[in-house]
């Protein structure tokens, strides 16, 4: 049978790999080589969408054809690494590929495997299918795999997530693997490899049997039987821990270390490494190192200098249990070596600088107990070290050291940092000046959307097109449509997105097609929005959420770009938060009137929604009153009426629905979620207005909401002077940061803090949820927003405290996450706002069983001392009067004493 592309393509598209194989095997080598260019050209001509939209992916069949016709490894690798074929390696029937290679007597199969292996991805490796494909080629070619991150990740993933449910046990597969000695060291040497193990073995994977042997068990077992050298594995484990990584990526190596159970002599060999781990590593690693060093100390093999040097940073760690153990250990050492007790207790004094008052108190109590036996010089240095004590402890230290006959060393009152006045949002960056620069910004926009970038791109597209730069635009922009077809070209999954609307606008601005279905749909969407006053619904794909305003504006540009042309957009903001200076808008509308053009409808409405809430300057109001065009009169009326009235914003509690068997229908379970609902406070207004200000949440919480993910700036810039509205729309996502442990949404809060408008229940609830987010980056964003709001004039912290008390009462928000964030805000200068929050939240929280209430009381003591506060907190005296010495009672007594001084 003669080789022809139509036959091969038909078989590949039907998934007939045996048929493709027969076609290649029945041809002669000369015919196969002559067919190589046809295969390459045919693959290049295939629509990329075919690889993931067709009923059957033809890429595996194409891959067989590449190996069956290519003249060498370089040409074959170039084609196999194309985007469409690259994702199908795991689906190639390797036995058929090897039959083809054997028939051709290929000497370069191993070289091909190596070329492909070095391009294996170092991220997002799932089950090692791509590694197995390249490994089969290298094995057939008799070559060893390169030791790269992608190779090691794929090799490891293939072990711990075997393809197929009948794979032999992990220990058998690893013991017999020919690459074990070559690639296993990379698991220890390459950062992040532990995460591959954690995600596979400890993740939620129903394909793994419950009895699956875990990675650390297997390595330890192979070490015990002599397949792996113990000294090498232990050294690699300790070295991996000492070089550090993310905590979850170190977990398998901690377990492996414990499974190896190092002897005292082995621990002594790595004593300095353990000391470093105790001082610098994540909590579980530091605890492991502490146990190892204590074992060494018990046998007399740990030098005191090493212990003391490691103890200084260890006593300042946030893991309080570890610090308490270290203090007790040092006390034991001081008793054992009385001649060096002074050095030991000066080391203990490092804990005076710990962030927790109970740790400071424990260290001070221990030092005070042993003061009589210490030399005067040591006592003097210890007294000097007490200057870092906080809360009520400086006064206790002064009394303690005064009782020894020394002068009192009471620390001066803690200085309260002052928040600087808000700097205000920055001005917008300069306008885009050329088609080439616009193309760069569009490419950047596809990769990372932001409100500022969107505004610059839209303004430049309109301005450059109207200025006669159409040839430059036609040269610079259309290649982007080919480069990003999944974003800028309409597909069923992205129809109505702002990026797809932008792609249509680019086509209209450069080489307008005679008939464009996407353009027709956008025209219908714009007309529907104008006539009916809403976006989306009725077959219109634009989002009904606030981000749909951006898509509607881009659609408006695409529809009118070659028709009722205007030389510029009037809604482009003057500041990065979306604010539009009324004087600038006056200048734009004055120009429009003078030149005889009208702003497009939704461009003008967005401009009005971006005007400040404060009354316009007299000269601006007077200038607006002189305008006679429809847009000018609408602008003047907007200024006179005071702009957009605040909507009614109310809290709304959602409860998850349950099955008939009383089980939640979504996971993880959320006891309740507090969101917000909105309704306009007037009838009529702008066409964009009613939909933006109307929000009716569903009765049950939404699982994993991500409506505004990565477009937080777009949301904030729609209504920059009504931040309560944006907070209400995004509140479900912000709540999920705390009750579903999502990440990333906290980026919105600092943007809203820089916006304007009243602070209502939506924004205060959003603040409470984000302060309790699981991810530290989101909590940091909440602290940034807290500081910005605290520097303003509008009170808000008390309302946040009330919401926190409510949400913490049933652990909808974990209070333990909130305390460090509030401590950061206190240290940054927002002490007054933090105190307002605490005094509002504590009365309700004192009656709950939250384990973090003592930490909140401790923070309240620190803030009260810094501010010199003397206010009574309802319920505090009752808790402080309880019998016993629980942490709650101790901290309540401490705060009561501080407030009563």
mmCIF file of N, CA and C in Angstrom, residues 631-705:
data_model
loop_
_atom_site.group_PDB
_atom_site.id
_atom_site.type_symbol
_atom_site.label_atom_id
_atom_site.label_comp_id
_atom_site.label_asym_id
_atom_site.label_seq_id
_atom_site.Cartn_x
_atom_site.Cartn_y
_atom_site.Cartn_z
ATOM 1 N N UNK A 631 -24.496 63.755 25.940
ATOM 2 C CA UNK A 631 -23.539 63.270 26.928
ATOM 3 C C UNK A 631 -23.177 64.358 27.911
ATOM 4 N N UNK A 632 -22.999 65.594 27.427
ATOM 5 C CA UNK A 632 -22.659 66.695 28.309
ATOM 6 C C UNK A 632 -23.761 67.000 29.301
ATOM 7 N N UNK A 633 -25.018 66.975 28.834
ATOM 8 C CA UNK A 633 -26.132 67.236 29.750
ATOM 9 C C UNK A 633 -26.256 66.125 30.788
ATOM 10 N N UNK A 634 -26.014 64.883 30.371
ATOM 11 C CA UNK A 634 -26.076 63.775 31.335
ATOM 12 C C UNK A 634 -24.978 63.913 32.381
ATOM 13 N N UNK A 635 -23.792 64.333 31.967
ATOM 14 C CA UNK A 635 -22.685 64.570 32.896
ATOM 15 C C UNK A 635 -23.045 65.662 33.899
ATOM 16 N N UNK A 636 -23.590 66.766 33.406
ATOM 17 C CA UNK A 636 -23.974 67.876 34.291
ATOM 18 C C UNK A 636 -25.043 67.435 35.279
ATOM 19 N N UNK A 637 -26.033 66.690 34.810
ATOM 20 C CA UNK A 637 -27.080 66.219 35.708
ATOM 21 C C UNK A 637 -26.520 65.255 36.758
ATOM 22 N N UNK A 638 -25.577 64.414 36.362
ATOM 23 C CA UNK A 638 -24.945 63.470 37.304
ATOM 24 C C UNK A 638 -24.246 64.221 38.432
ATOM 25 N N UNK A 639 -23.524 65.287 38.058
ATOM 26 C CA UNK A 639 -22.834 66.077 39.078
ATOM 27 C C UNK A 639 -23.828 66.776 39.991
ATOM 28 N N UNK A 640 -24.886 67.280 39.424
ATOM 29 C CA UNK A 640 -25.873 68.015 40.221
ATOM 30 C C UNK A 640 -26.613 67.097 41.188
ATOM 31 N N UNK A 641 -26.933 65.882 40.740
ATOM 32 C CA UNK A 641 -27.720 64.956 41.572
ATOM 33 C C UNK A 641 -26.887 64.237 42.621
ATOM 34 N N UNK A 642 -25.566 64.366 42.558
ATOM 35 C CA UNK A 642 -24.723 63.701 43.549
ATOM 36 C C UNK A 642 -24.269 62.322 43.153
ATOM 37 N N UNK A 643 -24.523 61.907 41.914
ATOM 38 C CA UNK A 643 -24.009 60.629 41.430
ATOM 39 C C UNK A 643 -24.831 59.435 41.854
ATOM 40 N N UNK A 644 -24.182 58.301 41.972
ATOM 41 C CA UNK A 644 -24.858 57.030 42.250
ATOM 42 C C UNK A 644 -25.160 56.893 43.735
ATOM 43 N N UNK A 645 -26.412 56.766 44.121
ATOM 44 C CA UNK A 645 -26.725 56.568 45.548
ATOM 45 C C UNK A 645 -26.246 55.206 46.028
ATOM 46 N N UNK A 646 -25.894 55.136 47.316
ATOM 47 C CA UNK A 646 -25.464 53.857 47.880
ATOM 48 C C UNK A 646 -26.614 52.865 47.875
ATOM 49 N N UNK A 647 -26.352 51.631 47.465
ATOM 50 C CA UNK A 647 -27.402 50.612 47.558
ATOM 51 C C UNK A 647 -27.589 50.169 49.005
ATOM 52 N N UNK A 648 -28.613 49.395 49.232
ATOM 53 C CA UNK A 648 -28.842 48.801 50.542
ATOM 54 C C UNK A 648 -28.040 47.505 50.606
ATOM 55 N N UNK A 649 -27.154 47.404 51.586
ATOM 56 C CA UNK A 649 -26.307 46.225 51.749
ATOM 57 C C UNK A 649 -26.651 45.559 53.075
ATOM 58 N N UNK A 650 -26.963 44.262 53.031
ATOM 59 C CA UNK A 650 -27.380 43.531 54.229
ATOM 60 C C UNK A 650 -26.653 42.190 54.296
ATOM 61 N N UNK A 651 -26.393 41.745 55.505
ATOM 62 C CA UNK A 651 -25.805 40.416 55.697
ATOM 63 C C UNK A 651 -26.850 39.342 55.417
ATOM 64 N N UNK A 652 -26.368 38.217 54.927
ATOM 65 C CA UNK A 652 -27.250 37.099 54.598
ATOM 66 C C UNK A 652 -26.514 35.814 54.938
ATOM 67 N N UNK A 653 -27.139 34.947 55.715
ATOM 68 C CA UNK A 653 -26.490 33.714 56.162
ATOM 69 C C UNK A 653 -26.935 32.540 55.305
ATOM 70 N N UNK A 654 -25.965 31.829 54.780
ATOM 71 C CA UNK A 654 -26.219 30.632 53.983
ATOM 72 C C UNK A 654 -25.943 29.388 54.819
ATOM 73 N N UNK A 655 -26.751 28.357 54.603
ATOM 74 C CA UNK A 655 -26.553 27.067 55.277
ATOM 75 C C UNK A 655 -26.512 25.978 54.215
ATOM 76 N N UNK A 656 -25.587 25.044 54.316
ATOM 77 C CA UNK A 656 -25.477 24.010 53.276
ATOM 78 C C UNK A 656 -26.683 23.097 53.260
ATOM 79 N N UNK A 657 -27.077 22.705 52.049
ATOM 80 C CA UNK A 657 -28.158 21.736 51.907
ATOM 81 C C UNK A 657 -27.658 20.361 52.319
ATOM 82 N N UNK A 658 -28.589 19.512 52.684
ATOM 83 C CA UNK A 658 -28.217 18.178 53.137
ATOM 84 C C UNK A 658 -28.990 17.110 52.379
ATOM 85 N N UNK A 659 -28.384 15.922 52.325
ATOM 86 C CA UNK A 659 -29.066 14.759 51.759
ATOM 87 C C UNK A 659 -30.188 14.315 52.696
ATOM 88 N N UNK A 660 -30.953 13.374 52.192
ATOM 89 C CA UNK A 660 -31.991 12.796 53.042
ATOM 90 C C UNK A 660 -31.390 12.117 54.258
ATOM 91 N N UNK A 661 -30.135 11.632 54.134
ATOM 92 C CA UNK A 661 -29.469 10.971 55.251
ATOM 93 C C UNK A 661 -28.725 11.967 56.124
ATOM 94 N N UNK A 662 -29.044 13.248 55.950
ATOM 95 C CA UNK A 662 -28.490 14.309 56.803
ATOM 96 C C UNK A 662 -27.018 14.572 56.540
ATOM 97 N N UNK A 663 -26.516 14.159 55.403
ATOM 98 C CA UNK A 663 -25.125 14.438 55.061
ATOM 99 C C UNK A 663 -25.046 15.621 54.105
ATOM 100 N N UNK A 664 -24.053 16.426 54.263
ATOM 101 C CA UNK A 664 -23.891 17.588 53.391
ATOM 102 C C UNK A 664 -23.666 17.133 51.958
ATOM 103 N N UNK A 665 -24.185 17.909 51.012
ATOM 104 C CA UNK A 665 -24.054 17.527 49.601
ATOM 105 C C UNK A 665 -22.806 18.117 48.980
ATOM 106 N N UNK A 666 -21.997 18.796 49.740
ATOM 107 C CA UNK A 666 -20.753 19.316 49.208
ATOM 108 C C UNK A 666 -19.686 19.182 50.259
ATOM 109 N N UNK A 667 -18.479 19.232 49.834
ATOM 110 C CA UNK A 667 -17.355 18.948 50.723
ATOM 111 C C UNK A 667 -16.243 19.944 50.402
ATOM 112 N N UNK A 668 -15.571 20.548 51.384
ATOM 113 C CA UNK A 668 -15.697 20.280 52.811
ATOM 114 C C UNK A 668 -16.933 20.938 53.418
ATOM 115 N N UNK A 669 -17.387 20.385 54.523
ATOM 116 C CA UNK A 669 -18.571 20.906 55.184
ATOM 117 C C UNK A 669 -18.311 22.297 55.732
ATOM 118 N N UNK A 670 -19.271 23.165 55.569
ATOM 119 C CA UNK A 670 -19.222 24.516 56.111
ATOM 120 C C UNK A 670 -20.466 24.688 56.954
ATOM 121 N N UNK A 671 -20.321 24.966 58.243
ATOM 122 C CA UNK A 671 -21.522 25.075 59.078
ATOM 123 C C UNK A 671 -22.441 26.185 58.613
ATOM 124 N N UNK A 672 -21.864 27.262 58.139
ATOM 125 C CA UNK A 672 -22.648 28.374 57.595
ATOM 126 C C UNK A 672 -21.679 29.336 56.939
ATOM 127 N N UNK A 673 -22.197 30.180 56.105
ATOM 128 C CA UNK A 673 -21.381 31.204 55.462
ATOM 129 C C UNK A 673 -22.187 32.499 55.457
ATOM 130 N N UNK A 674 -21.570 33.569 55.890
ATOM 131 C CA UNK A 674 -22.219 34.868 55.903
ATOM 132 C C UNK A 674 -21.787 35.624 54.654
ATOM 133 N N UNK A 675 -22.753 35.979 53.822
ATOM 134 C CA UNK A 675 -22.483 36.752 52.617
ATOM 135 C C UNK A 675 -23.316 38.023 52.679
ATOM 136 N N UNK A 676 -23.569 38.652 51.557
ATOM 137 C CA UNK A 676 -24.305 39.917 51.552
ATOM 138 C C UNK A 676 -25.269 39.926 50.380
ATOM 139 N N UNK A 677 -26.335 40.677 50.552
ATOM 140 C CA UNK A 677 -27.246 40.919 49.434
ATOM 141 C C UNK A 677 -27.364 42.424 49.224
ATOM 142 N N UNK A 678 -27.632 42.780 47.983
ATOM 143 C CA UNK A 678 -27.703 44.180 47.596
ATOM 144 C C UNK A 678 -29.024 44.451 46.903
ATOM 145 N N UNK A 679 -29.515 45.664 47.064
ATOM 146 C CA UNK A 679 -30.649 46.144 46.263
ATOM 147 C C UNK A 679 -30.493 47.639 46.073
ATOM 148 N N UNK A 680 -30.863 48.121 44.895
ATOM 149 C CA UNK A 680 -30.720 49.552 44.637
ATOM 150 C C UNK A 680 -31.618 50.370 45.566
ATOM 151 N N UNK A 681 -31.194 51.575 45.825
ATOM 152 C CA UNK A 681 -31.989 52.457 46.685
ATOM 153 C C UNK A 681 -32.850 53.411 45.885
ATOM 154 N N UNK A 682 -32.841 53.265 44.544
ATOM 155 C CA UNK A 682 -33.705 54.106 43.716
ATOM 156 C C UNK A 682 -34.121 53.332 42.488
ATOM 157 N N UNK A 683 -35.176 53.780 41.848
ATOM 158 C CA UNK A 683 -35.593 53.241 40.565
ATOM 159 C C UNK A 683 -34.942 54.056 39.453
ATOM 160 N N UNK A 684 -34.831 53.469 38.285
ATOM 161 C CA UNK A 684 -34.244 54.186 37.164
ATOM 162 C C UNK A 684 -32.737 54.238 37.253
ATOM 163 N N UNK A 685 -32.164 55.330 36.757
ATOM 164 C CA UNK A 685 -30.721 55.482 36.750
ATOM 165 C C UNK A 685 -30.112 54.972 35.463
ATOM 166 N N UNK A 686 -28.830 54.666 35.521
ATOM 167 C CA UNK A 686 -28.102 54.190 34.355
ATOM 168 C C UNK A 686 -28.507 52.762 34.011
ATOM 169 N N UNK A 687 -28.249 52.380 32.767
ATOM 170 C CA UNK A 687 -28.576 51.012 32.360
ATOM 171 C C UNK A 687 -27.700 49.992 33.080
ATOM 172 N N UNK A 688 -26.474 50.361 33.388
ATOM 173 C CA UNK A 688 -25.590 49.445 34.111
ATOM 174 C C UNK A 688 -25.931 49.343 35.585
ATOM 175 N N UNK A 689 -26.681 50.291 36.065
ATOM 176 C CA UNK A 689 -26.802 50.481 37.509
ATOM 177 C C UNK A 689 -27.545 49.365 38.216
ATOM 178 N N UNK A 690 -28.746 49.028 37.744
ATOM 179 C CA UNK A 690 -29.596 48.105 38.508
ATOM 180 C C UNK A 690 -28.965 46.724 38.627
ATOM 181 N N UNK A 691 -28.370 46.229 37.567
ATOM 182 C CA UNK A 691 -27.773 44.896 37.636
ATOM 183 C C UNK A 691 -26.554 44.878 38.552
ATOM 184 N N UNK A 692 -25.784 45.960 38.550
ATOM 185 C CA UNK A 692 -24.620 46.038 39.433
ATOM 186 C C UNK A 692 -25.018 46.075 40.893
ATOM 187 N N UNK A 693 -26.142 46.684 41.184
ATOM 188 C CA UNK A 693 -26.542 46.911 42.582
ATOM 189 C C UNK A 693 -27.582 45.922 43.058
ATOM 190 N N UNK A 694 -27.822 44.862 42.310
ATOM 191 C CA UNK A 694 -28.801 43.844 42.706
ATOM 192 C C UNK A 694 -28.086 42.508 42.869
ATOM 193 N N UNK A 695 -28.127 41.987 44.066
ATOM 194 C CA UNK A 695 -27.472 40.707 44.361
ATOM 195 C C UNK A 695 -28.339 39.934 45.340
ATOM 196 N N UNK A 696 -28.823 38.786 44.895
ATOM 197 C CA UNK A 696 -29.637 37.910 45.740
ATOM 198 C C UNK A 696 -28.904 36.582 45.888
ATOM 199 N N UNK A 697 -28.169 36.368 46.965
ATOM 200 C CA UNK A 697 -27.414 35.113 47.114
ATOM 201 C C UNK A 697 -28.345 33.911 47.206
ATOM 202 N N UNK A 698 -27.848 32.774 46.776
ATOM 203 C CA UNK A 698 -28.612 31.551 46.922
ATOM 204 C C UNK A 698 -28.627 31.113 48.384
ATOM 205 N N UNK A 699 -29.512 30.202 48.702
ATOM 206 C CA UNK A 699 -29.701 29.804 50.101
ATOM 207 C C UNK A 699 -28.527 29.008 50.652
ATOM 208 N N UNK A 700 -27.874 28.236 49.810
ATOM 209 C CA UNK A 700 -26.767 27.389 50.251
ATOM 210 C C UNK A 700 -25.442 27.984 49.784
ATOM 211 N N UNK A 701 -24.367 27.763 50.516
ATOM 212 C CA UNK A 701 -23.065 28.273 50.079
ATOM 213 C C UNK A 701 -22.642 27.648 48.760
ATOM 214 N N UNK A 702 -21.975 28.429 47.967
ATOM 215 C CA UNK A 702 -21.431 27.922 46.715
ATOM 216 C C UNK A 702 -20.113 27.228 47.000
ATOM 217 N N UNK A 703 -19.936 26.078 46.390
ATOM 218 C CA UNK A 703 -18.699 25.334 46.600
ATOM 219 C C UNK A 703 -17.586 25.910 45.733
ATOM 220 N N UNK A 704 -16.488 26.264 46.369
ATOM 221 C CA UNK A 704 -15.282 26.724 45.687
ATOM 222 C C UNK A 704 -15.568 27.833 44.671
ATOM 223 N N UNK A 705 -16.181 28.928 45.101
ATOM 224 C CA UNK A 705 -16.451 30.019 44.149
ATOM 225 C C UNK A 705 -15.163 30.684 43.671
#
